[in-house]
Short mmCIF file of C-alpha atoms in Angstrom, two decimals:
data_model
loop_
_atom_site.label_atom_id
_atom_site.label_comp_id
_atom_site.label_asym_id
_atom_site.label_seq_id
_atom_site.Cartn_x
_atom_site.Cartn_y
_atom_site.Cartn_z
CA UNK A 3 0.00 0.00 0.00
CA UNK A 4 1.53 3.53 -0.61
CA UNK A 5 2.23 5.82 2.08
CA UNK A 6 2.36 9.16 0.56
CA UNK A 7 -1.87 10.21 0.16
CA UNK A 8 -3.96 10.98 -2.70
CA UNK A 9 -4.74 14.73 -2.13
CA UNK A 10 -7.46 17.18 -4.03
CA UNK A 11 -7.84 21.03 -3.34
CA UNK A 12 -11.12 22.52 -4.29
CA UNK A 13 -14.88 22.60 -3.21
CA UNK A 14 -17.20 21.13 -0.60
CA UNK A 15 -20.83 21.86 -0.75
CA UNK A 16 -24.16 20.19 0.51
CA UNK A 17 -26.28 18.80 -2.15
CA UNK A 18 -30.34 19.51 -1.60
CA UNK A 19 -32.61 17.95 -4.42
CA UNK A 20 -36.06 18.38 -5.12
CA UNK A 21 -38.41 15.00 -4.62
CA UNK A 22 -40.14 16.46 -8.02
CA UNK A 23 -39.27 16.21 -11.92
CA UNK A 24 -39.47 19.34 -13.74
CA UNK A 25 -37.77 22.87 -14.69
CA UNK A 26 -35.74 24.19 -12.04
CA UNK A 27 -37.39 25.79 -8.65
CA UNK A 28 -40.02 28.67 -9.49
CA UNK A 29 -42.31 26.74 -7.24
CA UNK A 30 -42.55 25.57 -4.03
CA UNK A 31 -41.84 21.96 -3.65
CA UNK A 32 -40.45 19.24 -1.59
CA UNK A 33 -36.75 19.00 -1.17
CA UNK A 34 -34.31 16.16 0.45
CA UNK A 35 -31.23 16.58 1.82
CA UNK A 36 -28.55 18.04 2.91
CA UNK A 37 -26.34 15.52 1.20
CA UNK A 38 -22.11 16.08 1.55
CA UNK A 39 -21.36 16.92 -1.91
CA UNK A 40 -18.65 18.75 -3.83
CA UNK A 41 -16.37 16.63 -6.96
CA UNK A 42 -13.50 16.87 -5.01
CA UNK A 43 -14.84 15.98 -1.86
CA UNK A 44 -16.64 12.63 -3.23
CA UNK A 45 -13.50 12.16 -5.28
CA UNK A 46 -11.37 11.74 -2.20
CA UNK A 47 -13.99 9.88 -0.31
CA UNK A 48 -14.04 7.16 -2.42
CA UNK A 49 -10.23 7.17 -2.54
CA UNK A 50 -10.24 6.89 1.64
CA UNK A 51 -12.97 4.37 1.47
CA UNK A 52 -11.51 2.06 -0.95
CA UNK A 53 -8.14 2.22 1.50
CA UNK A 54 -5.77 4.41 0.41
CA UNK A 55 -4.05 7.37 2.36
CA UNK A 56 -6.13 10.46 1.27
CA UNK A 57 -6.92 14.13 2.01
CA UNK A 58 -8.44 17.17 0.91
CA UNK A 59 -7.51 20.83 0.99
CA UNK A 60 -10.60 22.73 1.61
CA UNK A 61 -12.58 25.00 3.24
CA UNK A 62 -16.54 25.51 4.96
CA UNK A 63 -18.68 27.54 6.61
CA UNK A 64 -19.14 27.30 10.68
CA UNK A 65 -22.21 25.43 10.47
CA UNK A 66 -24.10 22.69 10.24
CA UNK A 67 -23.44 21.98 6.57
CA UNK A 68 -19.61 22.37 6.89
CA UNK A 69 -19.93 19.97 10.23
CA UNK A 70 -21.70 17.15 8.07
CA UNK A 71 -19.19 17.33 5.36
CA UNK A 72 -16.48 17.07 7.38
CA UNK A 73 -17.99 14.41 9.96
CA UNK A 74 -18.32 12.55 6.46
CA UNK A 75 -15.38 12.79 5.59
CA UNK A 76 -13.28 11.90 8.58
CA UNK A 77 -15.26 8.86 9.36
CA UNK A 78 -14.80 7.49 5.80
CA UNK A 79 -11.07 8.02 6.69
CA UNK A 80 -10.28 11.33 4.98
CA UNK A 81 -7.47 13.60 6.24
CA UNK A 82 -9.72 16.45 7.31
CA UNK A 83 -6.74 18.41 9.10
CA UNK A 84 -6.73 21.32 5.87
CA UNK A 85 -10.23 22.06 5.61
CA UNK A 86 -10.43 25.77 7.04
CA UNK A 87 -13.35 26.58 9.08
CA UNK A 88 -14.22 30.04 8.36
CA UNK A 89 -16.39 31.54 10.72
CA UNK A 90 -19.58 34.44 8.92
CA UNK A 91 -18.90 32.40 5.71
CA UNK A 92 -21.80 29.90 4.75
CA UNK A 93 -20.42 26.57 3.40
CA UNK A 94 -21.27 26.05 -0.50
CA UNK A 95 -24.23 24.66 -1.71
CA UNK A 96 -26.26 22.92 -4.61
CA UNK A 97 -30.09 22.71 -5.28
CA UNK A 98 -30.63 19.84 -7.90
CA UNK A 99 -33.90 19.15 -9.92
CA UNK A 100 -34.16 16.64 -12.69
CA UNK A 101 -35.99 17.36 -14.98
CA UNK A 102 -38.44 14.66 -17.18
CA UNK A 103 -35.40 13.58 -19.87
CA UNK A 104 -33.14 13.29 -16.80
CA UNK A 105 -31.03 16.28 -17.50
CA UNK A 106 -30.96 18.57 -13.94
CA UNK A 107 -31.50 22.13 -13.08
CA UNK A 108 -28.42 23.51 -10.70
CA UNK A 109 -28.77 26.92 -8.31
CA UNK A 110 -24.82 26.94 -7.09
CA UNK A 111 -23.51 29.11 -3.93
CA UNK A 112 -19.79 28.24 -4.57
CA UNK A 113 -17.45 31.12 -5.43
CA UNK A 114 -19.24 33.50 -2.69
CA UNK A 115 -19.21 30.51 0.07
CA UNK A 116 -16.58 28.96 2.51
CA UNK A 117 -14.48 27.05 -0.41
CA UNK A 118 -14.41 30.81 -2.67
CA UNK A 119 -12.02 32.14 0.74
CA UNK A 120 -9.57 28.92 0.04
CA UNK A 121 -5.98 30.33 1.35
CA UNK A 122 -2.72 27.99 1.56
CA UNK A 123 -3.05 27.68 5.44
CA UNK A 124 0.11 26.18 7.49
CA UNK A 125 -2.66 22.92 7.50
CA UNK A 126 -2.69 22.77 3.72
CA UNK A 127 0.80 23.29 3.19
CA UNK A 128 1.80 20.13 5.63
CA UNK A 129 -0.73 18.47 3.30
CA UNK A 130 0.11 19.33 0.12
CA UNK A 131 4.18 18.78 0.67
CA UNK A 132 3.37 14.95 2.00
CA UNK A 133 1.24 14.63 -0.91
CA UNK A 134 2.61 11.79 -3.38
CA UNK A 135 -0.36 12.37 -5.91
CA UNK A 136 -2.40 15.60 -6.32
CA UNK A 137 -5.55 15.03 -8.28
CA UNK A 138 -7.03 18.38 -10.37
CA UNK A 139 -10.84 18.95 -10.70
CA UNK A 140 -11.68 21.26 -13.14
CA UNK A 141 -14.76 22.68 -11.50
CA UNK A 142 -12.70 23.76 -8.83
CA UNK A 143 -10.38 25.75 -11.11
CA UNK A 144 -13.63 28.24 -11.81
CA UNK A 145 -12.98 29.38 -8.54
CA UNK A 146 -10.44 32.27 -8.38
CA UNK A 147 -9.47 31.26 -4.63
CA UNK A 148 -8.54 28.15 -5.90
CA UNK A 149 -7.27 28.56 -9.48
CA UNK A 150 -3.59 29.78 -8.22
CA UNK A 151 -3.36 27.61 -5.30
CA UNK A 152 -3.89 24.57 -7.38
CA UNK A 153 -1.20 25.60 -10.25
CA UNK A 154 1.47 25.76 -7.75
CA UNK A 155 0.43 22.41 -6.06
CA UNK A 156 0.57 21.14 -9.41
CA UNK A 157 4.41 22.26 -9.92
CA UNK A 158 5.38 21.91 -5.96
CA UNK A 159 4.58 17.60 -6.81
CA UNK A 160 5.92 17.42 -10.01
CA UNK A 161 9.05 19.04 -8.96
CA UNK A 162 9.78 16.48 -6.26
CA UNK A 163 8.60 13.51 -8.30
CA UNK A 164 5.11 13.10 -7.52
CA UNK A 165 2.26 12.44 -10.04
CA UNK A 166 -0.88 14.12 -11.37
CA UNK A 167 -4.57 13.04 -11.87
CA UNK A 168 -6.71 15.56 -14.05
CA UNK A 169 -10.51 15.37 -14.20
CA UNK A 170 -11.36 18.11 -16.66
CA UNK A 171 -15.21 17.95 -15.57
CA UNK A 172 -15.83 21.31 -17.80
CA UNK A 173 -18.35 22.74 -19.67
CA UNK A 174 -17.47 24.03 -23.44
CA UNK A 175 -17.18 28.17 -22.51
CA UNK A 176 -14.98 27.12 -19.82
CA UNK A 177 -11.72 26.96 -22.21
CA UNK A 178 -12.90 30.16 -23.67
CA UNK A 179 -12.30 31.43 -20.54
CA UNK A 180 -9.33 34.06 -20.32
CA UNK A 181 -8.36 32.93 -16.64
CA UNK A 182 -9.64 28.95 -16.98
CA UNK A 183 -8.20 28.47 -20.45
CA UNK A 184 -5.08 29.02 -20.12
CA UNK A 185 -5.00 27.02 -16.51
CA UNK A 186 -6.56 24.20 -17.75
CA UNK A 187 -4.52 23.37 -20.60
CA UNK A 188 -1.39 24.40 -18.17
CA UNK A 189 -2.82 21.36 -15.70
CA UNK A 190 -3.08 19.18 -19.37
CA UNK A 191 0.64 19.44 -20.17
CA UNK A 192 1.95 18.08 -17.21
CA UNK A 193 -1.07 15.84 -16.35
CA UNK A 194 -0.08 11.93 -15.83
CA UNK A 195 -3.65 10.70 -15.86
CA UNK A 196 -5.90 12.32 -17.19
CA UNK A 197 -9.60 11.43 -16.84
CA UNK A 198 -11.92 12.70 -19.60
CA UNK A 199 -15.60 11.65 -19.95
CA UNK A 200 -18.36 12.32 -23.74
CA UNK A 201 -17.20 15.68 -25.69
CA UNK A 202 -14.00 16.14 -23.33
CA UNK A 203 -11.79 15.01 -25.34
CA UNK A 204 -12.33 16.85 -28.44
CA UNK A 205 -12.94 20.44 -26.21
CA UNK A 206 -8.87 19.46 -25.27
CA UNK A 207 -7.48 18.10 -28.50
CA UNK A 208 -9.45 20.03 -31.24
CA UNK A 209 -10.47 16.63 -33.13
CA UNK A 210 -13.44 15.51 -33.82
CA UNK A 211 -11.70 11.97 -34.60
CA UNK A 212 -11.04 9.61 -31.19
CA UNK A 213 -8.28 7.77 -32.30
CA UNK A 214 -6.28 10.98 -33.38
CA UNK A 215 -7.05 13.33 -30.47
CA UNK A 216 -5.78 11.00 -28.14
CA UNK A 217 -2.44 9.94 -30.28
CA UNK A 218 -2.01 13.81 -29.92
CA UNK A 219 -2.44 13.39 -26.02
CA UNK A 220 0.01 10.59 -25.72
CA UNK A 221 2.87 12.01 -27.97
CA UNK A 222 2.28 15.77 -25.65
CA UNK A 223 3.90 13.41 -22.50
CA UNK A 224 0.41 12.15 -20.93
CA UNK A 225 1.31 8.50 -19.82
CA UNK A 226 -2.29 7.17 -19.51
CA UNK A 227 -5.74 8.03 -20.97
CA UNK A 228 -9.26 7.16 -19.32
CA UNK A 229 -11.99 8.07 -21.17
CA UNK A 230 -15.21 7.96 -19.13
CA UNK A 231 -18.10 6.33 -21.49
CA UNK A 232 -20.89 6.33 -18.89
CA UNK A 233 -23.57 3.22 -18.69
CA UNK A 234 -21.19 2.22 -22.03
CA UNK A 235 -18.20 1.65 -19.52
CA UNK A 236 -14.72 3.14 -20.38
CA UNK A 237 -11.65 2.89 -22.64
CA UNK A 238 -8.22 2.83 -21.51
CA UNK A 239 -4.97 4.40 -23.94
CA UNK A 240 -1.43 4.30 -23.48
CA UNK A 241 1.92 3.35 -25.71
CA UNK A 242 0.94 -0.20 -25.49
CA UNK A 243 -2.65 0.25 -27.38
CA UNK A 244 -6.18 0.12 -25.65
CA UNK A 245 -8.29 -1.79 -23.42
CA UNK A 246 -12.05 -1.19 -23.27
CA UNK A 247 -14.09 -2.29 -20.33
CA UNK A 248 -18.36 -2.62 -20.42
CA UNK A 249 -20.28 -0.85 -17.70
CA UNK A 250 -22.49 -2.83 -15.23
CA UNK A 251 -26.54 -3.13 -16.16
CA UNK A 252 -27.82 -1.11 -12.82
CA UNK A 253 -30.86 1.06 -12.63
CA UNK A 254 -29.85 5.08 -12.35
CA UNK A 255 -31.57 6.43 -9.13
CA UNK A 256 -28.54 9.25 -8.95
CA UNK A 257 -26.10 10.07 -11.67
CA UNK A 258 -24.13 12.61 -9.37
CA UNK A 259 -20.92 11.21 -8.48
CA UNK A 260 -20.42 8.82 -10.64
CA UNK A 261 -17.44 10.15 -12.53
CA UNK A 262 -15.88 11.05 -9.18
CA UNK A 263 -15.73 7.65 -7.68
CA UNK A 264 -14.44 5.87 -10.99
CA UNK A 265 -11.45 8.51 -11.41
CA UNK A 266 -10.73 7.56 -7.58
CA UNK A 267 -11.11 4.01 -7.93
CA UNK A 268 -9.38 4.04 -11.24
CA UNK A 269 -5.86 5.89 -9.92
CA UNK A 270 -6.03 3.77 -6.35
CA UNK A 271 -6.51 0.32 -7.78
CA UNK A 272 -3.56 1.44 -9.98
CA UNK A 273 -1.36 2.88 -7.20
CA UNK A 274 -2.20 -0.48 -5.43
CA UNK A 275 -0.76 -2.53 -8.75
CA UNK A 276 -3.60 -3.55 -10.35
CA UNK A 277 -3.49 -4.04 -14.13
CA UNK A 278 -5.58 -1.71 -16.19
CA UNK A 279 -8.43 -4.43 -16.94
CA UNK A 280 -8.67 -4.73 -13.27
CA UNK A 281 -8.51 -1.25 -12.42
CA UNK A 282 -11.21 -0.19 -14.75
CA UNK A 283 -13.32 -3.35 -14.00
CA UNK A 284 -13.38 -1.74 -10.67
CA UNK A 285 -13.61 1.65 -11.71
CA UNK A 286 -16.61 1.34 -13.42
CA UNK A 287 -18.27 -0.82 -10.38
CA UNK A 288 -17.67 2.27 -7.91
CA UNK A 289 -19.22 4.22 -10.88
CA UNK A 290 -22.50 2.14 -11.38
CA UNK A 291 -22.84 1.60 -7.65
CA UNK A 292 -22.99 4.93 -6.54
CA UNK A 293 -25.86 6.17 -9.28
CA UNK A 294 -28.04 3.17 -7.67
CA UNK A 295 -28.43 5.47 -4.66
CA UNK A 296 -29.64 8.89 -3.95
CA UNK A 297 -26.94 11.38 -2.79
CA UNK A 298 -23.75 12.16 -4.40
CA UNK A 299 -21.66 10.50 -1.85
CA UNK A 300 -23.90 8.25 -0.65
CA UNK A 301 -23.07 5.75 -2.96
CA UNK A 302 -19.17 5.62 -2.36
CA UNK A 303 -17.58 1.77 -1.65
CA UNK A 304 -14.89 0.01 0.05
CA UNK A 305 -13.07 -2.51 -2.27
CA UNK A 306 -14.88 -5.46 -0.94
CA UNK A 307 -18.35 -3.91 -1.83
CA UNK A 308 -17.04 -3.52 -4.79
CA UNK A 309 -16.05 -7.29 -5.18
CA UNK A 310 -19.71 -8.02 -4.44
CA UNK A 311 -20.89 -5.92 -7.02
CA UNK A 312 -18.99 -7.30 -9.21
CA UNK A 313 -19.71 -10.55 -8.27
CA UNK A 314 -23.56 -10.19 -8.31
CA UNK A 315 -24.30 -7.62 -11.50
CA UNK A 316 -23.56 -8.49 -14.89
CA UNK A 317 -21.83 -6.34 -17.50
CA UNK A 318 -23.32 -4.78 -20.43
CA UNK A 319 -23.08 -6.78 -23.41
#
């Protein structure tokens, strides 16, 4: 088992959803939650859960909400010691609503909550220079606090040998962008994994063709390619070819998430030695497990749940 953690930096957020289907929330309606939420917080949940040494450099609100998240997080394992409590600053939050075709409706309090005021504290500095392998979200580089604070994480590791994990998790104006463009592709060209999932991989590479946007990705220095297919499973690239893997034939209660725990199941079975069938087998089992229940973190697994899944719910052909 490696020593040296997994660590993220960006946000943590409750997640409250609506009980209803339908366009966003001009109405009055029922609502569930608070759920602990946030990509990079379920990211490094799952990491902690499935066994590996993990933390997260963060910060929340003096509240309930911030309370919850980190309660989660420490009990699943997480090193909790660099998320700031800031105290008159409300810890982020979502309000989901899915509407009939399953798409959702988002109202976001990020940049002006808890995880907008992210500073390098002495706490996150201990954190970040044990860290062995940062991982970059990019929905936390949209927020300015954490945009420069994650760019010199990102050279800090590399410097002294460590790897790099990179999620883009972006939306198409996001490149455009004259801050996040430029920082994204700066996280791309020294990236060691890098995680895409659908369009991605053409917003990155400029190609509408698969095959040649990721021989472009390979020959720029990234050593491994995971491209995120959804229900469909996911494809694996490297300088020894591709391996595909088929997703697992589960009803969706919960899409949130998903993406999250297979990038962190993905990079610890590898860190752990697995080969890449294995890896992604198990990737995509955290994946389809978690959207089978309601809350974005709810669904996170330990490696022997995972096992049973795998055991008990057949592939797609």
């Amino acid at each position: 088992m490696p020593t040296e953690p997994i660590v993220t930096i960006g946000e943590i957020l409750v997640e409250i959803m609506a009980e209803t289907r339908g366009n966003g929330f001009r109405e009055p309606q029922a609502l569930i939650g608070p759920f602990p939420s946030g990509a990079p917080a379920i990211f490094i949940d799952q990491v902690a859960k499935a066994g590996h040494p993990a933390a997260i450099v963060s910060a929340v609100g003096d509240d309930d909400f911030g309370a919850l998240n980190i309660d989660r997080l420490r009990a699943d394992g997480v090193d909790v010691s660099a998320i700031a409590v800031l105290p008159g600053i409300a810890t982020g939050s979502a309000f989901v609503r899915y509407r009939e075709d399953g798409s959702r409706d988002f109202v976001f309090n990020i940049r002006h909550s808890a995880s907008g005021q992210l500073s390098l504290t002495p706490e996150a500095e201990r954190v970040l220079e044990g860290a062995g392998h940062l991982h970059v979200m990019g929905s936390a580089l949209s927020i300015p606090a954490t945009l420069g604070l994650t760019l010199d994480a990102v050279k800090s590791i590399k410097a002294r040998g460590g790897t790099v994990s990179f999620d883009p998790n972006i939306r198409k104006e996001m490149l455009g962008d004259k801050q996040m463009g430029p920082a994204l592709r700066a996280v791309l060209a020294v990236t060691d994994i890098f995680l895409p999932s659908g369009e991605e991989l053409a917003l990155f590479t400029g190609e509408d063709d698969e095959a040649t946007g990721i021989g472009r990705l390979l020959q720029g220095g990234i050593s491994e390619i995971v491209l995120k297919r959804g229900a469909a499973g996911a494809s694996h690239f490297d300088a020894q070819g591709r391996t595909d893997m088929a997703g697992f034939a589960v009803e969706e209660i919960d899409p949130t998430g998903a993406g999250d725990c297979f990038g962190a199941c993905y990079l610890v079975c590898r860190r752990l030695g697995m080969n890449v069938p294995d890896a992604l087998r198990y990737a995509n089992a955290a994946g389809a497990r978690n959207v089978t229940i309601k809350g974005p973190m709810e669904g996170t697994s330990s490696l022997s749940e995972l096992e049973a899944f795998i055991a008990s719910t057949p592939q797609r052909s």
